[in-house]
Amino acid sequence: MSALARKAEALDAADELAPIRELFTLDPDTVYLDGNSLGALPRHVPDRMREVITHEWGALRIRSWEESGWWTAPERIGDRIAPLVGAAPGTVVVGDSTSVNVFKALVAAIRLAGPDRDEVLVDATTFPTDGYLAESAARMTSRRIVPYVPGDPVGPRTAAVLVNHADYRTGRLHDLPAVTAAVHAAGAAVVWDLCHSAGALPVGLEAHGVDFAVGCTYKYLNGGPGSPAFLYVRPDLQASFDSPLPGWNSHADPFGMTAGYAPADGVVRGRVGTPDILSMLALESALDVWEGVTIEAVRAKSLVLTDFFLECVRLESLTPVVHAERGSQVSLRCENAGAVMKELIARGVVGDFRPPDVLRFGFTPLYVSFGDALRAARVLGEVLG
Amino acid sequence: MSALARKAEALDAADELAPIRELFTLDPDTVYLDGNSLGALPRHVPDRMREVITHEWGALRIRSWEESGWWTAPERIGDRIAPLVGAAPGTVVVGDSTSVNVFKALVAAIRLAGPDRDEVLVDATTFPTDGYLAESAARMTSRRIVPYVPGDPVGPRTAAVLVNHADYRTGRLHDLPAVTAAVHAAGAAVVWDLCHSAGALPVGLEAHGVDFAVGCTYKYLNGGPGSPAFLYVRPDLQASFDSPLPGWNSHADPFGMTAGYAPADGVVRGRVGTPDILSMLALESALDVWEGVTIEAVRAKSLVLTDFFLECVRLESLTPVVHAERGSQVSLRCENAGAVMKELIARGVVGDFRPPDVLRFGFTPLYVSFGDALRAARVLGEVLG
């Protein structure tokens, strides 16, 4: 047995999260390092969904909006996600896609600023959809977009700043406390996109006074394909949250069916239309795997796991080596990355390819083992020859 | 046996759609007249969803975006809905809530108009969420809302008109061909909300040259709680469809991950973020009940069914008696309507209450029988004493 194999074995033996892996449906022939794209299926979800479909929809039908708690699911599930991102109860609501929530949050952030603040700063390497929606938000509020590199100064013309907490391509983790403080010092509001950090590492929304945040639930939160996104609104900003998508679900009296819009109190104000209950309840069920797991333990394992993987591979890493700057993925620069990833997948190591030259491997500490990391590195070595 | 009972029996015996009822999960003790709020569960959906969850998500995971056709589900399911609303393939896309689609369609409609067209006409008795979103669309495009009664003249200052095809409260069906023609004659664009007509009656989007339409899939299309809505864009308007929610799913090259937004061709342009696959595939599966069923047959039964129900009850109907003005529901004016509906539900007749004084009964011809209509009327008579 090689030194690396012995090390992997020892790390797995000492891993307090190792038993959590059993809660997921995994294939012994596959190393799944794409949980940052679509999280694996928690084993108990199919049975719960059968109950939702046959009993709650099939038998109770319309009564389930009240009796099965469908109506309040967006805020109830928000409260389940809140502790994972360091937020208080009543500050997170689930629904719609991340894209739609970026639009809501950014427009609301811009509307807090005076008209002289005509610039919207957007993370220069943002996940594309955030940029497209920011362009639309700027256009519809008569602002202009300025590319922003986290750490750059923020000026008096800034209305709002949109930043990805972890860069989807490189895995670089931005300094949320420092950027938030800098934006606040300039008198602006910040919207954090937590798609690649929620469920992977502590975010500390409340501790760092973040204004708004959005995030994805089908990556590290394993909610299922296209499960609804979440929106965070800081408690003191909820009363002035002025959504560009004021649907009947965010009305103070949704069943009053009044012609005038009167927004509900609280983060419920971030809701819009009827929530997609099946996707939403699959997410709620998937969150059960977090019972007794702390996000700090997840982060600790993630760093050791990605350290170990970096030790096992020889390609150049785009993902920072410094822990404070690393998300829960490793992106390696590689010639013919597209073809290499295809071959890796054919050999049972599933990551993804990001053009032009990036092999991206996501490490979900809840179900990825050190043995997995070693096997992935070995197969990669074989493919590269 | 009473004359009405004999008539119900004869009508059920002659009903060509009667066998479709067997495709649904229904409770023999309940008359379900709330399918215009949440359609009943088609029997085969739970098994299909188990396969989606355990195999497509659980086993194939990320590969399902391609191998299981997840990525193209919004337009594929749109093509399944298209014939039910008289639309051609490639004109309907599924995703997001109705509310969000109202915003997309109305902003896109307004953007077709010159700046001198400063008015947005909105159905004066619209379902509230349409009105709230229209207010937001008008605010964000510097227009003002003018309440509109379908049939009223449309003037040269009108940018766009938003109308509900069937009124959610009264069940009144508006004259889609005439209103569309009048709006076009005034040089404006129309957005039809088909929530209470899609799957209940022929809409004829293409035949009448409708510009944009949105609709719900969890009512007469039985897609499940909060199943995604649909958006129709007339073929010749697709190239200029300027969405306020341009997400990566509507990009011409979504996996190119480019910073600049370049919209896709076709109705795909109406997509935004990652689709909620579980809710979406439940809808797709639910649409199987339409195999061999024409919307004309559904409409024919709906009119006979609601005629018969009106014959059996004695309360004042808010729903027009004239067929051309009637949707697929019957709304009755009733003192203490809230308490009366509670008692009806306790006795197994499920409709809903709309403040202040309306008992609303939806008739889904796919699974409601004439015997159901008679029983509902009799129980109502008993409750009223």
mmCIF file of N, CA and C in Angstrom, chain B residues 154-262:
data_model
loop_
_atom_site.group_PDB
_atom_site.id
_atom_site.type_symbol
_atom_site.label_atom_id
_atom_site.label_comp_id
_atom_site.label_asym_id
_atom_site.label_seq_id
_atom_site.Cartn_x
_atom_site.Cartn_y
_atom_site.Cartn_z
ATOM 1 N N VAL B 154 -59.705 50.848 -27.060
ATOM 2 C CA VAL B 154 -58.270 50.908 -26.772
ATOM 3 C C VAL B 154 -57.725 52.047 -27.627
ATOM 4 N N GLY B 155 -56.925 52.922 -27.024
ATOM 5 C CA GLY B 155 -56.525 54.132 -27.739
ATOM 6 C C GLY B 155 -55.073 54.163 -28.183
ATOM 7 N N PRO B 156 -54.670 55.283 -28.765
ATOM 8 C CA PRO B 156 -53.319 55.414 -29.316
ATOM 9 C C PRO B 156 -52.239 55.550 -28.242
ATOM 10 N N ARG B 157 -52.655 55.747 -26.983
ATOM 11 C CA ARG B 157 -51.646 55.843 -25.915
ATOM 12 C C ARG B 157 -51.386 54.491 -25.266
ATOM 13 N N THR B 158 -52.106 53.482 -25.719
ATOM 14 C CA THR B 158 -51.953 52.159 -25.100
ATOM 15 C C THR B 158 -50.696 51.451 -25.604
ATOM 16 N N ALA B 159 -49.858 51.040 -24.666
ATOM 17 C CA ALA B 159 -48.670 50.249 -25.015
ATOM 18 C C ALA B 159 -49.024 48.768 -25.045
ATOM 19 N N ALA B 160 -49.723 48.308 -24.028
ATOM 20 C CA ALA B 160 -50.045 46.885 -23.925
ATOM 21 C C ALA B 160 -51.283 46.704 -23.071
ATOM 22 N N VAL B 161 -51.922 45.542 -23.276
ATOM 23 C CA VAL B 161 -53.162 45.232 -22.554
ATOM 24 C C VAL B 161 -53.000 43.842 -21.930
ATOM 25 N N LEU B 162 -53.367 43.740 -20.657
ATOM 26 C CA LEU B 162 -53.302 42.463 -19.944
ATOM 27 C C LEU B 162 -54.715 42.065 -19.529
ATOM 28 N N VAL B 163 -55.172 40.911 -20.019
ATOM 29 C CA VAL B 163 -56.546 40.481 -19.736
ATOM 30 C C VAL B 163 -56.569 39.018 -19.304
ATOM 31 N N ASN B 164 -57.433 38.717 -18.359
ATOM 32 C CA ASN B 164 -57.689 37.330 -17.966
ATOM 33 C C ASN B 164 -58.725 36.745 -18.929
ATOM 34 N N HIS B 165 -58.439 35.597 -19.498
ATOM 35 C CA HIS B 165 -59.382 34.995 -20.436
ATOM 36 C C HIS B 165 -60.684 34.647 -19.717
ATOM 37 N N ALA B 166 -60.584 33.933 -18.615
ATOM 38 C CA ALA B 166 -61.769 33.658 -17.794
ATOM 39 C C ALA B 166 -61.543 34.298 -16.427
ATOM 40 N N ASP B 167 -62.526 35.035 -15.959
ATOM 41 C CA ASP B 167 -62.426 35.702 -14.668
ATOM 42 C C ASP B 167 -62.418 34.658 -13.551
ATOM 43 N N TYR B 168 -61.388 34.728 -12.677
ATOM 44 C CA TYR B 168 -61.234 33.686 -11.643
ATOM 45 C C TYR B 168 -62.399 33.650 -10.666
ATOM 46 N N ARG B 169 -63.056 34.786 -10.477
ATOM 47 C CA ARG B 169 -64.087 34.864 -9.446
ATOM 48 C C ARG B 169 -65.457 34.513 -10.025
ATOM 49 N N THR B 170 -65.787 35.141 -11.139
ATOM 50 C CA THR B 170 -67.135 34.956 -11.686
ATOM 51 C C THR B 170 -67.214 33.850 -12.724
ATOM 52 N N GLY B 171 -66.077 33.459 -13.279
ATOM 53 C CA GLY B 171 -66.105 32.467 -14.346
ATOM 54 C C GLY B 171 -66.493 33.043 -15.694
ATOM 55 N N ARG B 172 -66.601 34.366 -15.774
ATOM 56 C CA ARG B 172 -66.957 34.993 -17.057
ATOM 57 C C ARG B 172 -65.798 34.819 -18.038
ATOM 58 N N LEU B 173 -66.146 34.397 -19.252
ATOM 59 C CA LEU B 173 -65.148 34.220 -20.312
ATOM 60 C C LEU B 173 -65.137 35.469 -21.171
ATOM 61 N N HIS B 174 -63.967 36.067 -21.308
ATOM 62 C CA HIS B 174 -63.887 37.263 -22.148
ATOM 63 C C HIS B 174 -63.708 36.879 -23.613
ATOM 64 N N ASP B 175 -64.058 37.813 -24.484
ATOM 65 C CA ASP B 175 -64.069 37.549 -25.928
ATOM 66 C C ASP B 175 -62.649 37.740 -26.478
ATOM 67 N N LEU B 176 -61.887 36.681 -26.455
ATOM 68 C CA LEU B 176 -60.483 36.757 -26.851
ATOM 69 C C LEU B 176 -60.288 37.226 -28.295
ATOM 70 N N PRO B 177 -61.045 36.681 -29.246
ATOM 71 C CA PRO B 177 -60.838 37.162 -30.619
ATOM 72 C C PRO B 177 -61.139 38.656 -30.772
ATOM 73 N N ALA B 178 -62.250 39.108 -30.207
ATOM 74 C CA ALA B 178 -62.642 40.511 -30.392
ATOM 75 C C ALA B 178 -61.681 41.457 -29.675
ATOM 76 N N VAL B 179 -61.320 41.110 -28.426
ATOM 77 C CA VAL B 179 -60.409 41.989 -27.679
ATOM 78 C C VAL B 179 -59.045 42.037 -28.364
ATOM 79 N N THR B 180 -58.558 40.880 -28.794
ATOM 80 C CA THR B 180 -57.255 40.846 -29.466
ATOM 81 C C THR B 180 -57.287 41.724 -30.715
ATOM 82 N N ALA B 181 -58.366 41.606 -31.501
ATOM 83 C CA ALA B 181 -58.479 42.402 -32.725
ATOM 84 C C ALA B 181 -58.530 43.896 -32.401
ATOM 85 N N ALA B 182 -59.259 44.256 -31.349
ATOM 86 C CA ALA B 182 -59.369 45.675 -30.982
ATOM 87 C C ALA B 182 -58.021 46.235 -30.528
ATOM 88 N N VAL B 183 -57.288 45.431 -29.756
ATOM 89 C CA VAL B 183 -55.976 45.885 -29.288
ATOM 90 C C VAL B 183 -55.039 46.066 -30.486
ATOM 91 N N HIS B 184 -55.082 45.119 -31.400
ATOM 92 C CA HIS B 184 -54.228 45.210 -32.585
ATOM 93 C C HIS B 184 -54.615 46.406 -33.459
ATOM 94 N N ALA B 185 -55.921 46.654 -33.571
ATOM 95 C CA ALA B 185 -56.378 47.788 -34.381
ATOM 96 C C ALA B 185 -55.849 49.101 -33.815
ATOM 97 N N ALA B 186 -55.644 49.122 -32.481
ATOM 98 C CA ALA B 186 -55.120 50.330 -31.841
ATOM 99 C C ALA B 186 -53.594 50.353 -31.862
ATOM 100 N N GLY B 187 -52.991 49.341 -32.453
ATOM 101 C CA GLY B 187 -51.530 49.330 -32.573
ATOM 102 C C GLY B 187 -50.802 48.869 -31.326
ATOM 103 N N ALA B 188 -51.503 48.173 -30.437
ATOM 104 C CA ALA B 188 -50.870 47.716 -29.193
ATOM 105 C C ALA B 188 -50.766 46.190 -29.183
ATOM 106 N N ALA B 189 -50.149 45.664 -28.141
ATOM 107 C CA ALA B 189 -49.988 44.217 -27.987
ATOM 108 C C ALA B 189 -50.805 43.744 -26.797
ATOM 109 N N VAL B 190 -51.255 42.482 -26.866
ATOM 110 C CA VAL B 190 -52.077 41.952 -25.785
ATOM 111 C C VAL B 190 -51.401 40.749 -25.130
ATOM 112 N N VAL B 191 -51.546 40.670 -23.809
ATOM 113 C CA VAL B 191 -51.089 39.516 -23.035
ATOM 114 C C VAL B 191 -52.339 38.885 -22.426
ATOM 115 N N TRP B 192 -52.610 37.642 -22.769
ATOM 116 C CA TRP B 192 -53.751 36.941 -22.189
ATOM 117 C C TRP B 192 -53.292 36.029 -21.062
ATOM 118 N N ASP B 193 -54.005 36.088 -19.939
ATOM 119 C CA ASP B 193 -53.774 35.165 -18.836
ATOM 120 C C ASP B 193 -54.789 34.029 -18.978
ATOM 121 N N LEU B 194 -54.274 32.837 -19.268
ATOM 122 C CA LEU B 194 -55.141 31.679 -19.559
ATOM 123 C C LEU B 194 -55.304 30.742 -18.364
ATOM 124 N N CYS B 195 -54.986 31.218 -17.153
ATOM 125 C CA CYS B 195 -55.012 30.328 -15.982
ATOM 126 C C CYS B 195 -56.320 29.553 -15.873
ATOM 127 N N HIS B 196 -57.436 30.217 -16.128
ATOM 128 C CA HIS B 196 -58.734 29.565 -15.956
ATOM 129 C C HIS B 196 -59.369 29.115 -17.264
ATOM 130 N N SER B 197 -58.573 29.039 -18.317
ATOM 131 C CA SER B 197 -59.131 28.514 -19.571
ATOM 132 C C SER B 197 -58.266 27.410 -20.181
ATOM 133 N N ALA B 198 -56.955 27.440 -19.945
ATOM 134 C CA ALA B 198 -56.092 26.414 -20.537
ATOM 135 C C ALA B 198 -56.478 25.034 -20.014
ATOM 136 N N GLY B 199 -56.820 24.146 -20.921
ATOM 137 C CA GLY B 199 -57.221 22.799 -20.530
ATOM 138 C C GLY B 199 -58.714 22.674 -20.274
ATOM 139 N N ALA B 200 -59.429 23.806 -20.336
ATOM 140 C CA ALA B 200 -60.879 23.784 -20.087
ATOM 141 C C ALA B 200 -61.673 24.086 -21.346
ATOM 142 N N LEU B 201 -61.060 24.806 -22.270
ATOM 143 C CA LEU B 201 -61.786 25.211 -23.485
ATOM 144 C C LEU B 201 -60.782 25.621 -24.558
ATOM 145 N N PRO B 202 -61.217 25.618 -25.819
ATOM 146 C CA PRO B 202 -60.299 26.015 -26.894
ATOM 147 C C PRO B 202 -59.949 27.495 -26.749
ATOM 148 N N VAL B 203 -58.690 27.817 -26.943
ATOM 149 C CA VAL B 203 -58.241 29.198 -26.782
ATOM 150 C C VAL B 203 -57.934 29.806 -28.151
ATOM 151 N N GLY B 204 -57.336 29.031 -29.017
ATOM 152 C CA GLY B 204 -57.076 29.526 -30.373
ATOM 153 C C GLY B 204 -56.042 30.630 -30.436
ATOM 154 N N LEU B 205 -54.916 30.460 -29.739
ATOM 155 C CA LEU B 205 -53.906 31.523 -29.722
ATOM 156 C C LEU B 205 -53.434 31.881 -31.119
ATOM 157 N N GLU B 206 -53.103 30.871 -31.908
ATOM 158 C CA GLU B 206 -52.593 31.139 -33.253
ATOM 159 C C GLU B 206 -53.705 31.703 -34.146
ATOM 160 N N ALA B 207 -54.862 31.071 -34.091
ATOM 161 C CA ALA B 207 -55.960 31.484 -34.970
ATOM 162 C C ALA B 207 -56.318 32.953 -34.785
ATOM 163 N N HIS B 208 -56.209 33.441 -33.558
ATOM 164 C CA HIS B 208 -56.623 34.811 -33.285
ATOM 165 C C HIS B 208 -55.454 35.781 -33.220
ATOM 166 N N GLY B 209 -54.267 35.293 -33.523
ATOM 167 C CA GLY B 209 -53.102 36.186 -33.603
ATOM 168 C C GLY B 209 -52.678 36.783 -32.283
ATOM 169 N N VAL B 210 -52.941 36.074 -31.178
ATOM 170 C CA VAL B 210 -52.553 36.587 -29.861
ATOM 171 C C VAL B 210 -51.038 36.822 -29.810
ATOM 172 N N ASP B 211 -50.639 37.921 -29.168
ATOM 173 C CA ASP B 211 -49.223 38.276 -29.082
ATOM 174 C C ASP B 211 -48.496 37.423 -28.046
ATOM 175 N N PHE B 212 -48.978 37.502 -26.801
ATOM 176 C CA PHE B 212 -48.352 36.796 -25.688
ATOM 177 C C PHE B 212 -49.445 36.178 -24.824
ATOM 178 N N ALA B 213 -49.116 35.083 -24.188
ATOM 179 C CA ALA B 213 -50.061 34.510 -23.227
ATOM 180 C C ALA B 213 -49.273 33.810 -22.132
ATOM 181 N N VAL B 214 -49.878 33.735 -20.972
ATOM 182 C CA VAL B 214 -49.305 32.979 -19.855
ATOM 183 C C VAL B 214 -50.421 32.113 -19.298
ATOM 184 N N GLY B 215 -50.054 31.066 -18.600
ATOM 185 C CA GLY B 215 -51.103 30.238 -18.026
ATOM 186 C C GLY B 215 -50.567 29.296 -16.975
ATOM 187 N N CYS B 216 -51.493 28.732 -16.270
ATOM 188 C CA CYS B 216 -51.227 27.884 -15.118
ATOM 189 C C CYS B 216 -51.379 26.425 -15.537
ATOM 190 N N THR B 217 -50.602 25.543 -14.925
ATOM 191 C CA THR B 217 -50.676 24.128 -15.290
ATOM 192 C C THR B 217 -51.198 23.243 -14.165
ATOM 193 N N TYR B 218 -51.490 23.825 -13.014
ATOM 194 C CA TYR B 218 -51.937 22.979 -11.893
ATOM 195 C C TYR B 218 -53.450 22.997 -11.704
ATOM 196 N N LYS B 219 -54.147 23.692 -12.600
ATOM 197 C CA LYS B 219 -55.607 23.708 -12.517
ATOM 198 C C LYS B 219 -56.148 22.646 -13.486
ATOM 199 N N TYR B 220 -56.627 23.061 -14.650
ATOM 200 C CA TYR B 220 -57.234 22.109 -15.586
ATOM 201 C C TYR B 220 -56.204 21.210 -16.274
ATOM 202 N N LEU B 221 -54.913 21.489 -16.080
ATOM 203 C CA LEU B 221 -53.891 20.620 -16.672
ATOM 204 C C LEU B 221 -53.326 19.629 -15.656
ATOM 205 N N ASN B 222 -53.764 19.715 -14.404
ATOM 206 C CA ASN B 222 -53.491 18.694 -13.383
ATOM 207 C C ASN B 222 -52.009 18.406 -13.141
ATOM 208 N N GLY B 223 -51.170 19.431 -13.246
ATOM 209 C CA GLY B 223 -49.720 19.230 -13.141
ATOM 210 C C GLY B 223 -49.182 19.060 -11.729
ATOM 211 N N GLY B 224 -50.033 19.249 -10.734
ATOM 212 C CA GLY B 224 -49.557 19.116 -9.350
ATOM 213 C C GLY B 224 -49.363 20.475 -8.710
ATOM 214 N N PRO B 225 -49.307 20.487 -7.359
ATOM 215 C CA PRO B 225 -49.269 21.757 -6.621
ATOM 216 C C PRO B 225 -48.100 22.653 -7.040
ATOM 217 N N GLY B 226 -48.434 23.830 -7.537
ATOM 218 C CA GLY B 226 -47.394 24.792 -7.914
ATOM 219 C C GLY B 226 -46.569 24.374 -9.111
ATOM 220 N N SER B 227 -47.109 23.488 -9.952
ATOM 221 C CA SER B 227 -46.355 23.088 -11.147
ATOM 222 C C SER B 227 -46.098 24.335 -12.005
ATOM 223 N N PRO B 228 -44.999 24.320 -12.765
ATOM 224 C CA PRO B 228 -44.583 25.543 -13.456
ATOM 225 C C PRO B 228 -45.593 26.041 -14.483
ATOM 226 N N ALA B 229 -45.620 27.333 -14.663
ATOM 227 C CA ALA B 229 -46.543 27.993 -15.595
ATOM 228 C C ALA B 229 -45.988 27.913 -17.012
ATOM 229 N N PHE B 230 -46.782 28.398 -17.979
ATOM 230 C CA PHE B 230 -46.280 28.440 -19.343
ATOM 231 C C PHE B 230 -46.382 29.845 -19.918
ATOM 232 N N LEU B 231 -45.561 30.065 -20.923
ATOM 233 C CA LEU B 231 -45.490 31.349 -21.617
ATOM 234 C C LEU B 231 -45.597 31.079 -23.105
ATOM 235 N N TYR B 232 -46.458 31.821 -23.764
ATOM 236 C CA TYR B 232 -46.596 31.732 -25.230
ATOM 237 C C TYR B 232 -46.092 33.029 -25.842
ATOM 238 N N VAL B 233 -45.270 32.909 -26.875
ATOM 239 C CA VAL B 233 -44.824 34.078 -27.633
ATOM 240 C C VAL B 233 -45.090 33.788 -29.109
ATOM 241 N N ARG B 234 -45.838 34.663 -29.751
ATOM 242 C CA ARG B 234 -46.177 34.474 -31.159
ATOM 243 C C ARG B 234 -44.893 34.382 -31.980
ATOM 244 N N PRO B 235 -44.834 33.467 -32.966
ATOM 245 C CA PRO B 235 -43.578 33.228 -33.672
ATOM 246 C C PRO B 235 -42.884 34.491 -34.177
ATOM 247 N N ASP B 236 -43.646 35.414 -34.784
ATOM 248 C CA ASP B 236 -42.988 36.594 -35.354
ATOM 249 C C ASP B 236 -42.543 37.601 -34.303
ATOM 250 N N LEU B 237 -42.899 37.369 -33.021
ATOM 251 C CA LEU B 237 -42.453 38.267 -31.956
ATOM 252 C C LEU B 237 -41.273 37.689 -31.182
ATOM 253 N N GLN B 238 -40.921 36.461 -31.488
ATOM 254 C CA GLN B 238 -39.873 35.801 -30.692
ATOM 255 C C GLN B 238 -38.512 36.464 -30.867
ATOM 256 N N ALA B 239 -38.222 36.914 -32.095
ATOM 257 C CA ALA B 239 -36.893 37.496 -32.344
ATOM 258 C C ALA B 239 -36.722 38.835 -31.635
ATOM 259 N N SER B 240 -37.842 39.499 -31.335
ATOM 260 C CA SER B 240 -37.732 40.789 -30.636
ATOM 261 C C SER B 240 -38.148 40.679 -29.170
ATOM 262 N N PHE B 241 -38.396 39.456 -28.710
ATOM 263 C CA PHE B 241 -38.816 39.266 -27.307
ATOM 264 C C PHE B 241 -37.677 39.706 -26.387
ATOM 265 N N ASP B 242 -37.923 40.797 -25.679
ATOM 266 C CA ASP B 242 -36.882 41.435 -24.866
ATOM 267 C C ASP B 242 -37.253 41.221 -23.402
ATOM 268 N N SER B 243 -36.777 40.116 -22.844
ATOM 269 C CA SER B 243 -37.197 39.708 -21.500
ATOM 270 C C SER B 243 -36.512 40.519 -20.413
ATOM 271 N N PRO B 244 -37.280 40.892 -19.387
ATOM 272 C CA PRO B 244 -36.664 41.558 -18.235
ATOM 273 C C PRO B 244 -35.922 40.566 -17.337
ATOM 274 N N LEU B 245 -36.050 39.271 -17.635
ATOM 275 C CA LEU B 245 -35.397 38.244 -16.814
ATOM 276 C C LEU B 245 -34.544 37.348 -17.711
ATOM 277 N N PRO B 246 -33.454 37.905 -18.239
ATOM 278 C CA PRO B 246 -32.603 37.172 -19.174
ATOM 279 C C PRO B 246 -31.593 36.287 -18.447
ATOM 280 N N GLY B 247 -31.995 35.095 -18.090
ATOM 281 C CA GLY B 247 -31.091 34.201 -17.361
ATOM 282 C C GLY B 247 -30.271 33.318 -18.289
ATOM 283 N N TRP B 248 -29.382 32.552 -17.691
ATOM 284 C CA TRP B 248 -28.477 31.728 -18.518
ATOM 285 C C TRP B 248 -29.230 30.670 -19.313
ATOM 286 N N ASN B 249 -30.423 30.283 -18.856
ATOM 287 C CA ASN B 249 -31.192 29.277 -19.597
ATOM 288 C C ASN B 249 -31.798 29.810 -20.893
ATOM 289 N N SER B 250 -31.776 31.122 -21.081
ATOM 290 C CA SER B 250 -32.292 31.673 -22.339
ATOM 291 C C SER B 250 -31.153 32.194 -23.210
ATOM 292 N N HIS B 251 -29.932 31.867 -22.840
ATOM 293 C CA HIS B 251 -28.761 32.304 -23.609
ATOM 294 C C HIS B 251 -28.599 31.407 -24.839
ATOM 295 N N ALA B 252 -28.109 32.010 -25.922
ATOM 296 C CA ALA B 252 -27.902 31.250 -27.158
ATOM 297 C C ALA B 252 -26.904 30.108 -26.940
ATOM 298 N N ASP B 253 -25.967 30.302 -26.032
ATOM 299 C CA ASP B 253 -24.948 29.280 -25.765
ATOM 300 C C ASP B 253 -24.783 29.158 -24.251
ATOM 301 N N PRO B 254 -25.768 28.509 -23.598
ATOM 302 C CA PRO B 254 -25.806 28.558 -22.128
ATOM 303 C C PRO B 254 -24.558 27.988 -21.455
ATOM 304 N N PHE B 255 -23.900 27.029 -22.092
ATOM 305 C CA PHE B 255 -22.723 26.438 -21.455
ATOM 306 C C PHE B 255 -21.415 27.072 -21.919
ATOM 307 N N GLY B 256 -21.542 28.078 -22.780
ATOM 308 C CA GLY B 256 -20.359 28.851 -23.157
ATOM 309 C C GLY B 256 -19.903 29.746 -22.011
ATOM 310 N N MET B 257 -20.822 30.022 -21.090
ATOM 311 C CA MET B 257 -20.521 30.808 -19.892
ATOM 312 C C MET B 257 -19.857 32.144 -20.240
ATOM 313 N N THR B 258 -20.425 32.811 -21.244
ATOM 314 C CA THR B 258 -19.868 34.101 -21.637
ATOM 315 C C THR B 258 -20.491 35.224 -20.819
ATOM 316 N N ALA B 259 -19.715 36.288 -20.664
ATOM 317 C CA ALA B 259 -20.153 37.404 -19.822
ATOM 318 C C ALA B 259 -21.295 38.188 -20.464
ATOM 319 N N GLY B 260 -21.334 38.244 -21.783
ATOM 320 C CA GLY B 260 -22.374 39.024 -22.450
ATOM 321 C C GLY B 260 -23.596 38.184 -22.754
ATOM 322 N N TYR B 261 -24.763 38.790 -22.641
ATOM 323 C CA TYR B 261 -25.994 38.054 -22.892
ATOM 324 C C TYR B 261 -26.344 38.097 -24.375
ATOM 325 N N ALA B 262 -26.500 36.923 -24.983
ATOM 326 C CA ALA B 262 -26.948 36.806 -26.365
ATOM 327 C C ALA B 262 -28.141 35.864 -26.339
#
